[in-house]
Tab-separated table of C-alpha atoms in Angstrom:
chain	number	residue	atom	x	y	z
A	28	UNK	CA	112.033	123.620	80.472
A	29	UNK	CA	113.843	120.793	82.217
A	30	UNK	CA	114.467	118.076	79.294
A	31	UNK	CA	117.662	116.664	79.024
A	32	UNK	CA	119.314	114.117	76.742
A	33	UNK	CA	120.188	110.914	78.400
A	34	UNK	CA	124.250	110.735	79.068
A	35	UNK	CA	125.605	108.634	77.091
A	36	UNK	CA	122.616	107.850	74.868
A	37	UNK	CA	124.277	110.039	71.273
A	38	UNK	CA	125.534	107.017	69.681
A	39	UNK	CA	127.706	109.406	67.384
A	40	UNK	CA	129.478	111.325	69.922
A	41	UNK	CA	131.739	108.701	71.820
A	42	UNK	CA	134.977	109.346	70.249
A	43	UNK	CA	137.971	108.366	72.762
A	44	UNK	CA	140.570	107.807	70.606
A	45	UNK	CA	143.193	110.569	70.756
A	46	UNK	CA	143.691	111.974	67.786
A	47	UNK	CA	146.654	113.006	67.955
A	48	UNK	CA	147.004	116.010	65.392
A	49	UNK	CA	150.441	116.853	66.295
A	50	UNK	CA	152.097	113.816	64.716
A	51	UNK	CA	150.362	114.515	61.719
A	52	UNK	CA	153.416	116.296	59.979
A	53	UNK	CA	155.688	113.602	61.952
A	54	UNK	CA	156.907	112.131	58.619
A	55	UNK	CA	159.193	109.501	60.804
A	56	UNK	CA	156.993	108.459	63.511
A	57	UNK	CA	154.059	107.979	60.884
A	58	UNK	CA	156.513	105.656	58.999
A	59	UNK	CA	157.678	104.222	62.075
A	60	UNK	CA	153.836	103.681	63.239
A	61	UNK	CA	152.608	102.255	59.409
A	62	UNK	CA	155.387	99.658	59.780
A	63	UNK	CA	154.942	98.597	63.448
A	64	UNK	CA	152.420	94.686	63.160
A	65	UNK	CA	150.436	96.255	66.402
A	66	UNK	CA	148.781	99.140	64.201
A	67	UNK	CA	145.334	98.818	63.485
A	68	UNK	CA	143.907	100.236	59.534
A	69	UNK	CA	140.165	100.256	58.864
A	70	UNK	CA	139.511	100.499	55.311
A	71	UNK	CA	136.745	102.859	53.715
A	72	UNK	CA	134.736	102.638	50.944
A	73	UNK	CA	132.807	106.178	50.192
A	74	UNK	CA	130.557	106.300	53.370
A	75	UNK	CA	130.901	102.834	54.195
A	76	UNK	CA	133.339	100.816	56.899
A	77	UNK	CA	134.245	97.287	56.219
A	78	UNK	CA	133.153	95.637	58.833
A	79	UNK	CA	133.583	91.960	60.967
A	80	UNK	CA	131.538	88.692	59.770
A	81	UNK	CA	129.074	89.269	62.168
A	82	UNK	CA	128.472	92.866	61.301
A	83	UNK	CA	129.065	93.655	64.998
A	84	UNK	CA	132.449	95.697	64.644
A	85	UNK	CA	134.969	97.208	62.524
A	86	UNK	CA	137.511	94.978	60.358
A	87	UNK	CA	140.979	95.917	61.457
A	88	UNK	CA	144.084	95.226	59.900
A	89	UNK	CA	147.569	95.357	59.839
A	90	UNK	CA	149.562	97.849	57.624
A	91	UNK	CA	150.674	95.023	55.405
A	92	UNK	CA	147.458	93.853	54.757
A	93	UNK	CA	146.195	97.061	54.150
A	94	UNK	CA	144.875	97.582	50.220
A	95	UNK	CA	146.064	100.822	48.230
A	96	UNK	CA	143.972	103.928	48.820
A	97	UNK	CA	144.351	107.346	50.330
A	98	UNK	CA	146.174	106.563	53.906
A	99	UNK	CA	144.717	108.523	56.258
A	100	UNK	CA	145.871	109.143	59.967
A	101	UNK	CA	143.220	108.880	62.560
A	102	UNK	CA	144.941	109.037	65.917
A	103	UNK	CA	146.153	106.710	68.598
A	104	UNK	CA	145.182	104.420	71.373
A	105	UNK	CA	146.802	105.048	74.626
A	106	UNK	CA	144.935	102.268	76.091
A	107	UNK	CA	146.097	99.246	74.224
A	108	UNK	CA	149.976	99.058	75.119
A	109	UNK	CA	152.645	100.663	73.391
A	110	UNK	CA	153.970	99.458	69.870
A	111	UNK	CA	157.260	100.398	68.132
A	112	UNK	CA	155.685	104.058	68.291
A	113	UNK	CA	156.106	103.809	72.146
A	114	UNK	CA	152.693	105.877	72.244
A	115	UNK	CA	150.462	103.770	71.996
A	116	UNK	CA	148.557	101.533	69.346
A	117	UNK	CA	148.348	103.683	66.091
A	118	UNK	CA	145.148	103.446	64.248
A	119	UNK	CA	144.578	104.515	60.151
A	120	UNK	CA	142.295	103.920	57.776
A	121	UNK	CA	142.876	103.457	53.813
A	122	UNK	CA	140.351	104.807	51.812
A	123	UNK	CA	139.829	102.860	48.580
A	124	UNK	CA	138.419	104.224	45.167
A	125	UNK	CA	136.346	100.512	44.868
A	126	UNK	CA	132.617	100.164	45.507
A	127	UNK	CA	131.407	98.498	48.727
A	128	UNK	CA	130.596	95.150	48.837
A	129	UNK	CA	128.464	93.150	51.573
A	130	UNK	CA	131.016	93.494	53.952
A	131	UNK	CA	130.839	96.909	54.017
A	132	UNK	CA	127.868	98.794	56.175
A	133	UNK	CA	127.009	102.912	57.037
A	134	UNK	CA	126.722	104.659	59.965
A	135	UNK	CA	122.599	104.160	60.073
A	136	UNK	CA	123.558	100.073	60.052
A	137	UNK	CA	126.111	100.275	62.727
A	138	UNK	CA	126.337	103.332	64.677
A	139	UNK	CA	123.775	102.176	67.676
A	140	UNK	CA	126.285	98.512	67.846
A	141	UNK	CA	129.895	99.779	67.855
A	142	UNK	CA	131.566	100.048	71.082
A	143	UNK	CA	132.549	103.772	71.689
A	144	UNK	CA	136.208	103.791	70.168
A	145	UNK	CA	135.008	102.308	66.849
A	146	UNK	CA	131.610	104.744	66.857
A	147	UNK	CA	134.068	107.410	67.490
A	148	UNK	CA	136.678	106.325	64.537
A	149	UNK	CA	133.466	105.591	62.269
A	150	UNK	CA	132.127	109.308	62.132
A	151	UNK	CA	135.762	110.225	62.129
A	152	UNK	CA	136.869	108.386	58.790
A	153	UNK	CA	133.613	108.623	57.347
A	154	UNK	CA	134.089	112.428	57.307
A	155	UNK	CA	137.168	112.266	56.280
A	156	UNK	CA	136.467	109.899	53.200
A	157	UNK	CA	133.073	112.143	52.274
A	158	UNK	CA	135.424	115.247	52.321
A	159	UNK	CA	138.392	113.644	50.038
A	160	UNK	CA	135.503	112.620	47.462
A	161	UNK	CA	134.773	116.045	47.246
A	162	UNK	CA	138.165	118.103	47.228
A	163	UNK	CA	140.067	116.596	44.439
A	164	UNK	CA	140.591	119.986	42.582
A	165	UNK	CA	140.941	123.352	44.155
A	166	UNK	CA	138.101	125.401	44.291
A	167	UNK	CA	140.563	128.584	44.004
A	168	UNK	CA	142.296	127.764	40.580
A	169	UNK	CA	141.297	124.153	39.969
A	170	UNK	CA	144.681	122.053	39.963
A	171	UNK	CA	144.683	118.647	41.472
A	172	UNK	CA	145.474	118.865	45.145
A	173	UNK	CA	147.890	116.796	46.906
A	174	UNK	CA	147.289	114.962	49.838
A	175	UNK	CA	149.455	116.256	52.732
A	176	UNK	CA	149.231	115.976	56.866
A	177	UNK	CA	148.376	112.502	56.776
A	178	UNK	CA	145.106	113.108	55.050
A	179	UNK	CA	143.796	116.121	56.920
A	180	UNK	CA	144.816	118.380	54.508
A	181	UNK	CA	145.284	118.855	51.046
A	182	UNK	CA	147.316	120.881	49.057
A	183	UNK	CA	147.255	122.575	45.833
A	184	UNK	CA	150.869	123.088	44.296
A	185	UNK	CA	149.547	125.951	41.929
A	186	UNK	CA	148.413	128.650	43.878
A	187	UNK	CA	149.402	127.155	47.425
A	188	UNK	CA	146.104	127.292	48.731
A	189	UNK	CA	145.541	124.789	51.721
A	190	UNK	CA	142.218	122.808	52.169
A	191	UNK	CA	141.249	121.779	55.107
A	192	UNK	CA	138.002	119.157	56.200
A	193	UNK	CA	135.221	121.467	57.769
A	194	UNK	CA	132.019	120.193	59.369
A	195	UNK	CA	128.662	122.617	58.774
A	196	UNK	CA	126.799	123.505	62.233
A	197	UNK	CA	123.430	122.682	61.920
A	198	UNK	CA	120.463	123.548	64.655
A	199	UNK	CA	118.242	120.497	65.425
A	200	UNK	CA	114.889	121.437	68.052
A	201	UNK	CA	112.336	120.035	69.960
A	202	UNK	CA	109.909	123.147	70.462
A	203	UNK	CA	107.242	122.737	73.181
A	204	UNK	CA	104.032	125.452	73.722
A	205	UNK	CA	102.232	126.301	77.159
A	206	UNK	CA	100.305	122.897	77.240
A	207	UNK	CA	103.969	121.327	76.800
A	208	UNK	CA	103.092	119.489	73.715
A	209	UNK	CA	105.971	118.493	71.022
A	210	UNK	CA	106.066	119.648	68.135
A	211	UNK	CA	107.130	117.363	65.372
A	212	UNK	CA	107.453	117.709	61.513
A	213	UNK	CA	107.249	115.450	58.398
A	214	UNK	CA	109.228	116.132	55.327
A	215	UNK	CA	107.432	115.990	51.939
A	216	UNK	CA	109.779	113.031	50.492
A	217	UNK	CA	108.411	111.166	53.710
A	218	UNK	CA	105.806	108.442	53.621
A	219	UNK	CA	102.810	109.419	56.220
A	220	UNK	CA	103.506	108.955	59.977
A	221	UNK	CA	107.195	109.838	59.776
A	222	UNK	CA	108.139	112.147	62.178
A	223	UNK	CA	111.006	114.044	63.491
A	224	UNK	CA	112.228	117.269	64.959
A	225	UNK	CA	113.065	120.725	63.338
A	226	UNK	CA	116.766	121.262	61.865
A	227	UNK	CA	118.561	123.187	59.454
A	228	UNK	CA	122.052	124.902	58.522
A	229	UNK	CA	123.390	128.108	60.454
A	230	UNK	CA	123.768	130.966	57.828
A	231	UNK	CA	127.104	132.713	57.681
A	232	UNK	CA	126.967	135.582	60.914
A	233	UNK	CA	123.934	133.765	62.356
A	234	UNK	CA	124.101	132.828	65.757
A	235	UNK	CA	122.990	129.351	66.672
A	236	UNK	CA	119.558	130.615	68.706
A	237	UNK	CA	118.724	133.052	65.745
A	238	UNK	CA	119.311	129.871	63.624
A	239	UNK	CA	116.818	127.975	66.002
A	240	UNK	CA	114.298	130.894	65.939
A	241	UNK	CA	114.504	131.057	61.772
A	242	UNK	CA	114.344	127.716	61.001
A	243	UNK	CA	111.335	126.819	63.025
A	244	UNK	CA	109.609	130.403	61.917
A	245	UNK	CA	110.674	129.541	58.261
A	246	UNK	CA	109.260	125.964	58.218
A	247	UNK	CA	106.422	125.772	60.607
A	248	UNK	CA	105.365	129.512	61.367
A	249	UNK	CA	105.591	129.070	65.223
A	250	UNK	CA	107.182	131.046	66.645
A	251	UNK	CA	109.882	130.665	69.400
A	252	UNK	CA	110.621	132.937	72.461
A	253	UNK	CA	113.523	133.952	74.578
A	254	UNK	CA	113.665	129.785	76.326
A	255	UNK	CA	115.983	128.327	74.196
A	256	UNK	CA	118.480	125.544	75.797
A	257	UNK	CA	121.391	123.475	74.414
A	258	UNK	CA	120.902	120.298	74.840
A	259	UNK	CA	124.236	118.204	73.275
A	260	UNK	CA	125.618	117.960	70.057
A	261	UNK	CA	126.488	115.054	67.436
A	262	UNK	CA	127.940	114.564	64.525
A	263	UNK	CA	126.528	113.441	61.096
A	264	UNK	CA	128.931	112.961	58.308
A	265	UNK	CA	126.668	112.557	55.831
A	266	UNK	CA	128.604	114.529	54.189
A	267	UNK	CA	129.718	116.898	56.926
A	268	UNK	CA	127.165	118.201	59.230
A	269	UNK	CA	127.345	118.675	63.360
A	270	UNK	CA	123.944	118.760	64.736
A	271	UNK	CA	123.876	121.340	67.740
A	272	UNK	CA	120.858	119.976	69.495
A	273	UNK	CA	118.148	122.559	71.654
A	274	UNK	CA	115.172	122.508	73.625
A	275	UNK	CA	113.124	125.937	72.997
A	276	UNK	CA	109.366	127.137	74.214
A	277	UNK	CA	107.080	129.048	71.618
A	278	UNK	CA	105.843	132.172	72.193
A	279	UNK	CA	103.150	132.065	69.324
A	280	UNK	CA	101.602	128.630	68.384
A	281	UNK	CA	99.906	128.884	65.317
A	282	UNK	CA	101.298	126.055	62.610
A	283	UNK	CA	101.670	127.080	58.996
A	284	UNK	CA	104.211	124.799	57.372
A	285	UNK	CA	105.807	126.403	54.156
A	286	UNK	CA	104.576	123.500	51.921
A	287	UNK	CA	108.623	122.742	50.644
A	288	UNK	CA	110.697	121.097	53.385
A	289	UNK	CA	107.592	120.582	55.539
A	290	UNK	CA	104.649	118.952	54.286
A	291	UNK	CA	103.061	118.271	57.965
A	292	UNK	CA	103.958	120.025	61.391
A	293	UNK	CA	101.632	119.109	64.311
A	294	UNK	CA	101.661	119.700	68.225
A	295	UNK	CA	102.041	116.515	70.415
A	296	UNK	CA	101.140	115.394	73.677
A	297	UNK	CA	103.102	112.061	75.076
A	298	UNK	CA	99.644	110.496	75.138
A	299	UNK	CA	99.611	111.198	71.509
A	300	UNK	CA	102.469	110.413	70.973
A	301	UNK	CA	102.560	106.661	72.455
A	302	UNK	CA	99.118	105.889	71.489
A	303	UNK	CA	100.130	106.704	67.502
A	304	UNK	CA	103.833	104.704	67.716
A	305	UNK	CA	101.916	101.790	69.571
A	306	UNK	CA	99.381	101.450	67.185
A	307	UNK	CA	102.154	101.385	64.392
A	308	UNK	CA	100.294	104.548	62.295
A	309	UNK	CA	103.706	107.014	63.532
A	310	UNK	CA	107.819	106.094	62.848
A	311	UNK	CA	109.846	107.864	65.321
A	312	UNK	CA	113.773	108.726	63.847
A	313	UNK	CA	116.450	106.164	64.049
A	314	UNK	CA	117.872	105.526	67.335
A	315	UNK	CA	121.338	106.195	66.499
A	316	UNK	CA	120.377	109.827	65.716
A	317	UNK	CA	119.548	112.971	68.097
A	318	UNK	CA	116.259	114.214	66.967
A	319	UNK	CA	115.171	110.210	68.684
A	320	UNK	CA	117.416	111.689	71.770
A	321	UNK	CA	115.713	114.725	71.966
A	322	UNK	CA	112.150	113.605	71.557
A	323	UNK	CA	112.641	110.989	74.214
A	324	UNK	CA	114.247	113.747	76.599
A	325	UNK	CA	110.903	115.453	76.189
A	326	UNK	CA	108.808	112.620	76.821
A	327	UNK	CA	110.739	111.012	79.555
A	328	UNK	CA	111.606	107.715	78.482
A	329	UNK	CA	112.628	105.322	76.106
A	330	UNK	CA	110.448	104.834	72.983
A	331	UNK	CA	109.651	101.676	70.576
A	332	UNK	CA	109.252	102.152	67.155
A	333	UNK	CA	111.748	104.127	64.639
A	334	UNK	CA	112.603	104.772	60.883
């Protein structure tokens, strides 16, 4: 095999702000940086960013303008001049309890048009708001937890157990056979002609090419061999997943999808493949997402036509 992803092309994994995790207990700088006019919050509603006029990038304000919410950290830019934090420009985000509006759009609306700091600070915040919504209690004893660490932790002040965000590794694949043909699945909740790559969650012990080789077995019955390469990884915060992305070659071709997750697994050639997007009958994945990556590292080039 000799596929690669295109550098650069993983909307979702451009992140260069610096995070900055060690000023996270830094109760006076973080005061000194919320109260300093050149610090820039973003402001979060469930899985959604509020967003420019144009749609084009994220809001930004200053501290005072902020709205209440969980305030939440995210890291600072050593690019844009110093502020009163003499590190740089701090960025947070607020993360309101309020539904989004129309000025508020997800990663699937956005994530191919930010620049790379804001793509990075959108999967970044997103996570982080997706987790909050979902660790209000302890899962040890059940008390309200506490929001500590400038939101990338939280706390619960009855048994003292700490909770911390965690993302879930999952495999994504782009098997090929002997005639190097693709093989591609549709889900059953899909219309007809959606297609996309394998994936699916790592099991506790499971090793991420024994997670490759199950998940393909499970849904498709091909089987896959001892080629297995890493291609590049993004993440999906949607709620919490990071997609580890691989190239493997089957060993046994035979298709027998499992009739739950898989309705429809076929093998591809790239004339195939461009004669069915062409003639509008197949929808490729999104372009902001890796199984599109991964496909078009396969086929060579660019391709028209998505979700």
């Amino acid at each position: 095999m000799a596929y690669s992803i295109a550098s650069g092309s993983l909307a979702l994994s451009r992140s260069v702000l610096d995070r900055a995790a060690d000023r996270r207990r830094d109760e006076e700088w973080l005061a000194k940086a919320w109260a300093d006019p050149a610090t820039q919050v973003a402001v979060v509603a469930k899985d959604k960013l509020q967003m420019t006029p144009d749609r084009t990038a994220v809001r930004f304000l200053q501290p005072g303008e902020a709205p209440e919410g969980i305030k939440v950290f995210l890291g600072i830019d050593r690019e844009a001049g110093a502020g009163q934090t003499a590190d740089g420009r701090a960025v947070f985000a607020v993360l309101v309890s309020t539904e989004a509006d129309e000025s508020y759009a997800g990663l699937r609306e956005i994530g191919g048009v930010l620049v790379d700091r804001e793509a990075g600070i959108a999967v970044n915040v997103i996570g982080l708001s997706n987790w909050h919504a979902v660790h209000t209690h302890c899962a040890n004893c059940g008390e309200h937890t506490e929001v500590i660490e400038a939101g990338h932790v939280r706390h619960c002040p009855a048994c003292g157990l700490s909770h911390f965000p965690r993302s879930d590794p999952a495999i994504i694949v782009l098997v090929t056979d002997d005639e190097d043909r693709a093989l591609l699945g549709r889900n059953g909740a899909w219309p007809e002609g959606r297609y996309s790559t394998l994936a699916g969650f790592v099991e506790p012990g499971e090793s991420l090419e024994a997670a490759v080789r199950r998940e393909v077995f499970e849904e498709t019955g091909v089987v896959v061999g001892t080629e297995i390469e890493y291609a590049g990884s993004q993440p999906w915060p949607l709620p919490s997943s990071l997609m580890l992305g691989f190239y493997a070659k089957a060993s046994r071709f035979d298709i027998e999808v499992d009739a739950d997750e898989i309705a429809e697994a076929k093998w591809f050639t790239r004339e195939d493949l461009r004669a069915l997007v062409e003639a509008g009958t197949m929808a490729l994945p999104g372009n902001i997402s890796i199984s599109r990556r991964l496909i078009e590292g396969w086929y060579g080039e660019e391709l028209t036509g998505s979700w």
